[in-house]
């Protein structure tokens, strides 16, 4: 979306309302080709696993008793996670995506939907092409319905007719888009369990950068973030979600897309001004070491079930 819709990321194309859908369509088909290649050629010998890693926030209805708010929250998750996961686990794009993009395309006078379609053969070929689901997750949004006027340029952002809100009480230890909302992770994991047949899940990215750099490397915000989010994964495990592994994001401060080196997600502070790029452990290093050593929280009182 940021590479082919808004142009913020490489390759910097601004193909409003079409580019992201086309790029995703090719990614999904290519992923399936790779999975089948491994399955047919190497699996019997290596007994390996091939999956896909998808990054998604969680969308929570502002009013859980409002059907329109619940529908908007459903659209949020289907236009993010479901966009890729639904074809792989259920054989096609989410119905709500097909309905919304198709209807808006027709209203714009287009003969076909801006959302590409899979042939019957492609649906069969794609479905089931994941031995595990990798999940990158960072934050949550409240969601309400919002209609966009037809005169606007077509856009992935306006296709799902919703607005995203945040609670000002949510901690925001890192960049302006990343609020710490641990309970959203448990809900996302349970959604995956329900929607996609409880697949094996590996958390491939979860973490936060620091907004204000502390010269003593005292990243308490990261420690609290990790404590909250890992705790919600433990709750999800008790719910029966099939989480097999967790990877914090990230080991080192490094290059972050169009933010360059300004967003620091690492456990280790990197001095980018030093020609040797010296590395210095932040306070979260010791905390995370203890979690790794115990394969969970060393102190049972930290676990809020």
Coordinates of C-alpha atoms in Angstrom, one line a residue:
X1 CA 0.0 0.0 0.0
X2 CA 2.8 2.4 0.8
X3 CA 4.9 1.3 -2.1
X4 CA 2.2 1.2 -4.8
X5 CA -0.6 3.4 -3.4
X6 CA 0.8 6.4 -1.5
X7 CA 4.4 6.1 -2.9
X8 CA 5.9 6.7 0.5
X9 CA 8.0 3.5 0.2
X10 CA 10.0 2.0 -2.6
X11 CA 9.2 1.7 -5.5
X12 CA 7.4 5.0 -4.9
X13 CA 4.5 4.5 -7.2
X14 CA 1.2 6.4 -6.7
X15 CA -1.3 4.1 -8.4
X16 CA -4.4 5.2 -6.4
X17 CA -7.1 2.6 -5.9
X18 CA -5.4 0.0 -8.1
X19 CA -1.7 -0.4 -7.5
X20 CA -1.8 -1.9 -4.0
X21 CA -4.5 -4.5 -5.0
X22 CA -2.5 -5.5 -8.1
X23 CA 0.8 -5.8 -6.2
X24 CA -0.9 -7.9 -3.4
X25 CA -2.5 -10.1 -6.1
X26 CA 0.9 -11.0 -7.5
X27 CA 2.4 -11.5 -4.0
X28 CA -0.3 -14.0 -3.1
X29 CA 0.1 -15.9 -6.4
X30 CA 3.9 -15.9 -6.1
X31 CA 3.8 -17.1 -2.5
X32 CA 1.6 -20.0 -3.6
X33 CA 4.1 -20.9 -6.4
X34 CA 7.0 -20.9 -3.9
X35 CA 5.0 -23.1 -1.4
X36 CA 4.1 -25.6 -4.2
X37 CA 7.7 -25.7 -5.4
X38 CA 9.0 -26.6 -1.9
X39 CA 6.1 -29.0 -1.3
X40 CA 6.8 -30.9 -4.6
X41 CA 10.6 -30.8 -4.6
X42 CA 12.1 -30.7 -1.1
X43 CA 9.5 -31.3 1.6
X44 CA 9.8 -35.1 1.5
X45 CA 13.6 -34.9 2.1
X46 CA 13.8 -31.9 4.4
X47 CA 10.5 -32.0 6.2
X48 CA 10.6 -28.2 6.4
X49 CA 7.8 -25.6 6.7
X50 CA 6.9 -22.7 4.4
X51 CA 4.6 -19.9 5.6
X52 CA 3.9 -16.3 5.1
X53 CA 4.4 -13.4 7.5
X54 CA 1.6 -10.8 7.6
X55 CA 1.6 -7.6 9.6
X56 CA -1.7 -6.3 11.0
X57 CA -3.1 -4.1 13.7
X58 CA -6.3 -4.9 15.5
X59 CA -9.6 -3.0 14.9
X60 CA -12.0 -2.6 17.8
X61 CA -15.5 -1.2 17.4
X62 CA -16.0 2.1 19.3
X63 CA -19.4 0.8 20.5
X64 CA -19.4 -3.0 20.7
X65 CA -23.2 -2.9 20.9
X66 CA -23.5 -1.0 17.6
X67 CA -23.8 -3.3 14.6
X68 CA -22.4 -0.6 12.2
X69 CA -19.4 -0.2 14.5
X70 CA -18.8 -3.9 14.6
X71 CA -19.2 -4.1 10.8
X72 CA -16.6 -1.3 10.4
X73 CA -14.2 -3.1 12.7
X74 CA -14.7 -6.3 10.7
X75 CA -13.9 -4.4 7.5
X76 CA -10.7 -3.0 9.1
X77 CA -9.3 -6.5 9.9
X78 CA -10.5 -8.0 6.6
X79 CA -8.9 -5.1 4.5
X80 CA -5.6 -5.6 6.4
X81 CA -5.0 -9.2 7.5
X82 CA -7.8 -10.9 5.6
X83 CA -6.7 -9.3 2.3
X84 CA -3.8 -11.8 2.2
X85 CA -4.8 -14.5 4.8
X86 CA -8.2 -15.2 3.4
X87 CA -7.1 -16.4 -0.1
X88 CA -4.4 -18.5 1.5
X89 CA -6.6 -20.1 4.2
X90 CA -10.1 -19.9 2.6
X91 CA -9.5 -19.6 -1.1
X92 CA -10.5 -16.1 -2.0
X93 CA -10.5 -12.5 -1.0
X94 CA -12.8 -11.6 1.9
X95 CA -16.4 -11.1 0.7
X96 CA -16.6 -7.7 2.3
X97 CA -13.5 -6.6 0.3
X98 CA -15.0 -7.9 -3.0
X99 CA -18.4 -6.2 -2.2
X100 CA -17.0 -2.8 -1.2
X101 CA -14.3 -2.4 -3.9
X102 CA -16.7 -3.9 -6.5
X103 CA -19.5 -1.5 -5.6
X104 CA -17.3 1.6 -5.5
X105 CA -15.7 0.6 -8.9
X106 CA -19.2 0.3 -10.4
X107 CA -20.2 3.7 -9.0
X108 CA -17.1 5.1 -10.6
X109 CA -18.3 3.8 -14.0
X110 CA -15.7 1.1 -14.2
X111 CA -16.6 -2.1 -16.1
X112 CA -14.7 -4.4 -13.6
X113 CA -13.7 -4.2 -10.0
X114 CA -10.4 -2.5 -9.1
X115 CA -9.8 -5.6 -6.9
X116 CA -8.5 -8.3 -9.2
X117 CA -10.2 -11.7 -9.3
X118 CA -8.7 -15.2 -9.0
X119 CA -9.7 -17.9 -11.4
X120 CA -11.2 -21.1 -10.1
X121 CA -7.9 -22.9 -10.7
X122 CA -5.9 -20.1 -8.9
X123 CA -8.2 -20.3 -5.9
X124 CA -7.6 -24.0 -5.6
X125 CA -3.8 -23.6 -6.2
X126 CA -3.5 -20.8 -3.5
X127 CA -5.8 -22.3 -0.8
X128 CA -3.8 -24.1 1.9
X129 CA -0.4 -22.8 0.9
X130 CA 0.9 -22.1 4.4
X131 CA 2.3 -24.5 7.0
X132 CA 2.3 -21.7 9.6
X133 CA 1.2 -18.0 9.8
X134 CA 3.8 -15.4 10.7
X135 CA 2.3 -12.4 12.4
X136 CA 3.7 -9.0 12.8
X137 CA 1.7 -6.8 15.3
X138 CA 2.4 -3.5 16.9
X139 CA -0.8 -1.6 17.8
X140 CA -4.6 -1.3 17.8
X141 CA -7.2 1.2 16.6
X142 CA -10.8 2.0 17.5
X143 CA -13.0 1.9 14.4
X144 CA -16.2 3.7 13.3
X145 CA -17.9 3.8 10.0
X146 CA -17.2 6.7 7.7
X147 CA -18.5 7.3 4.2
X148 CA -16.3 9.0 1.6
X149 CA -17.7 11.1 -1.2
X150 CA -17.5 9.5 -4.6
X151 CA -15.8 12.5 -6.1
X152 CA -12.6 11.6 -4.2
X153 CA -9.8 9.9 -6.1
X154 CA -10.2 6.1 -5.6
X155 CA -8.0 4.8 -2.9
X156 CA -7.5 1.7 -0.8
X157 CA -7.9 4.0 2.3
X158 CA -11.4 5.1 1.3
X159 CA -12.6 1.8 -0.1
X160 CA -13.4 0.4 3.4
X161 CA -15.6 3.3 4.6
X162 CA -14.2 3.6 8.1
X163 CA -12.3 6.0 10.4
X164 CA -9.6 5.0 12.8
X165 CA -9.4 6.5 16.3
X166 CA -7.2 6.2 19.3
X167 CA -7.7 6.6 23.1
X168 CA -5.6 9.5 24.4
X169 CA -5.0 7.4 27.5
X170 CA -3.2 4.8 25.6
X171 CA 0.6 5.0 26.2
X172 CA 2.6 6.1 23.1
X173 CA 6.2 5.3 24.0
X174 CA 7.4 5.3 20.4
X175 CA 6.4 6.8 17.0
X176 CA 3.1 8.7 16.7
X177 CA 1.3 5.8 15.0
X178 CA 2.3 3.2 17.7
X179 CA 0.2 3.1 20.8
X180 CA 0.6 0.4 23.4
X181 CA -2.7 -1.6 23.5
X182 CA -1.7 -5.1 24.6
X183 CA -5.3 -6.5 24.8
X184 CA -5.7 -5.9 21.0
X185 CA -3.0 -8.6 20.4
X186 CA -5.0 -11.3 22.2
X187 CA -8.1 -10.4 20.2
X188 CA -6.2 -10.5 16.9
X189 CA -4.7 -14.0 17.8
X190 CA -8.2 -15.3 18.7
X191 CA -9.6 -13.9 15.4
X192 CA -6.9 -15.9 13.5
X193 CA -7.8 -19.0 15.5
X194 CA -11.5 -18.7 14.7
X195 CA -11.2 -17.5 11.1
X196 CA -8.4 -19.7 9.7
X197 CA -8.7 -23.0 11.5
X198 CA -6.3 -22.3 14.4
X199 CA -3.0 -22.4 12.3
X200 CA 0.4 -22.6 13.8
X201 CA 1.4 -19.0 14.5
X202 CA 4.9 -17.5 14.9
X203 CA 5.0 -13.9 16.0
X204 CA 7.6 -12.5 13.6
X205 CA 7.6 -8.9 14.7
X206 CA 6.4 -7.1 17.9
X207 CA 8.0 -4.2 19.5
X208 CA 8.3 -0.4 19.9
X209 CA 10.8 2.4 19.3
X210 CA 11.6 5.1 21.8
X211 CA 10.3 8.5 21.2
X212 CA 12.8 10.3 23.4
X213 CA 16.3 8.9 23.5
X214 CA 17.6 8.4 27.0
X215 CA 21.3 8.9 27.4
X216 CA 21.4 6.3 30.1
X217 CA 19.6 3.9 27.7
X218 CA 16.7 3.5 30.2
X219 CA 14.0 2.3 27.8
X220 CA 11.2 1.7 30.4
X221 CA 8.6 2.2 27.8
X222 CA 9.9 -0.8 25.8
X223 CA 10.0 -3.0 28.9
X224 CA 6.4 -2.2 29.8
X225 CA 5.3 -2.7 26.1
X226 CA 7.0 -6.1 26.0
X227 CA 5.6 -7.1 29.4
X228 CA 2.0 -6.2 28.3
X229 CA 2.2 -7.8 24.8
X230 CA 3.9 -11.0 25.8
X231 CA 1.4 -11.4 28.7
X232 CA -1.5 -11.2 26.2
X233 CA 0.2 -13.9 24.1
X234 CA 0.2 -16.1 27.2
X235 CA -3.5 -15.4 27.6
X236 CA -4.1 -16.3 24.0
X237 CA -2.2 -19.6 24.6
X238 CA -4.7 -20.3 27.4
X239 CA -7.5 -19.5 25.0
X240 CA -6.2 -22.4 22.8
X241 CA -4.4 -20.3 20.1
X242 CA -1.6 -22.2 18.5
X243 CA 1.3 -19.8 19.1
X244 CA 4.6 -21.6 18.7
X245 CA 7.2 -18.8 18.9
X246 CA 7.8 -15.1 19.5
X247 CA 10.4 -12.7 17.9
X248 CA 10.8 -9.3 19.4
X249 CA 11.4 -6.4 17.0
X250 CA 14.3 -5.8 17.0
X251 CA 17.7 -6.9 18.2
X252 CA 19.5 -3.7 17.0
X253 CA 18.6 -0.2 16.0
X254 CA 18.6 -0.1 12.2
X255 CA 17.2 1.3 9.0
X256 CA 13.4 1.8 9.3
X257 CA 11.9 2.3 5.8
X258 CA 11.4 5.9 5.0
X259 CA 12.2 6.9 8.6
X260 CA 15.8 5.9 8.1
X261 CA 17.8 5.6 11.4
X262 CA 15.5 8.0 13.3
X263 CA 13.2 5.3 14.7
X264 CA 15.0 3.0 17.2
X265 CA 13.3 -0.3 17.7
X266 CA 16.4 -2.2 19.0
X267 CA 17.4 -3.7 22.3
X268 CA 20.9 -2.4 21.5
X269 CA 21.5 1.2 20.8
X270 CA 23.7 1.8 17.7
X271 CA 25.9 4.9 17.6
X272 CA 25.4 5.7 13.9
X273 CA 27.8 8.7 14.1
X274 CA 30.6 6.4 15.1
X275 CA 32.4 4.9 12.2
X276 CA 32.4 1.5 14.0
X277 CA 28.7 1.8 14.7
X278 CA 29.3 0.8 18.3
X279 CA 26.5 -1.2 20.1
X280 CA 25.3 -0.5 23.7
X281 CA 22.7 -2.6 25.5
X282 CA 19.5 -0.8 26.6
X283 CA 17.8 -1.6 29.9
X284 CA 15.4 -3.9 28.0
X285 CA 18.2 -6.3 27.2
X286 CA 18.4 -7.6 30.8
X287 CA 14.7 -7.8 31.1
X288 CA 14.3 -9.7 27.8
X289 CA 17.2 -12.0 28.7
X290 CA 15.3 -13.1 31.8
X291 CA 12.1 -13.8 29.8
X292 CA 14.1 -15.9 27.3
X293 CA 15.9 -17.8 30.1
X294 CA 12.6 -18.6 31.8
X295 CA 10.7 -19.1 28.5
X296 CA 8.1 -16.7 30.0
X297 CA 7.9 -14.4 33.0
X298 CA 10.4 -15.5 35.7
X299 CA 8.1 -14.0 38.4
X300 CA 4.6 -15.6 38.2
X301 CA 3.1 -12.5 39.8
X302 CA 3.8 -10.6 36.6
X303 CA 1.4 -12.8 34.7
X304 CA -2.1 -11.4 34.7
X305 CA -4.4 -14.2 33.5

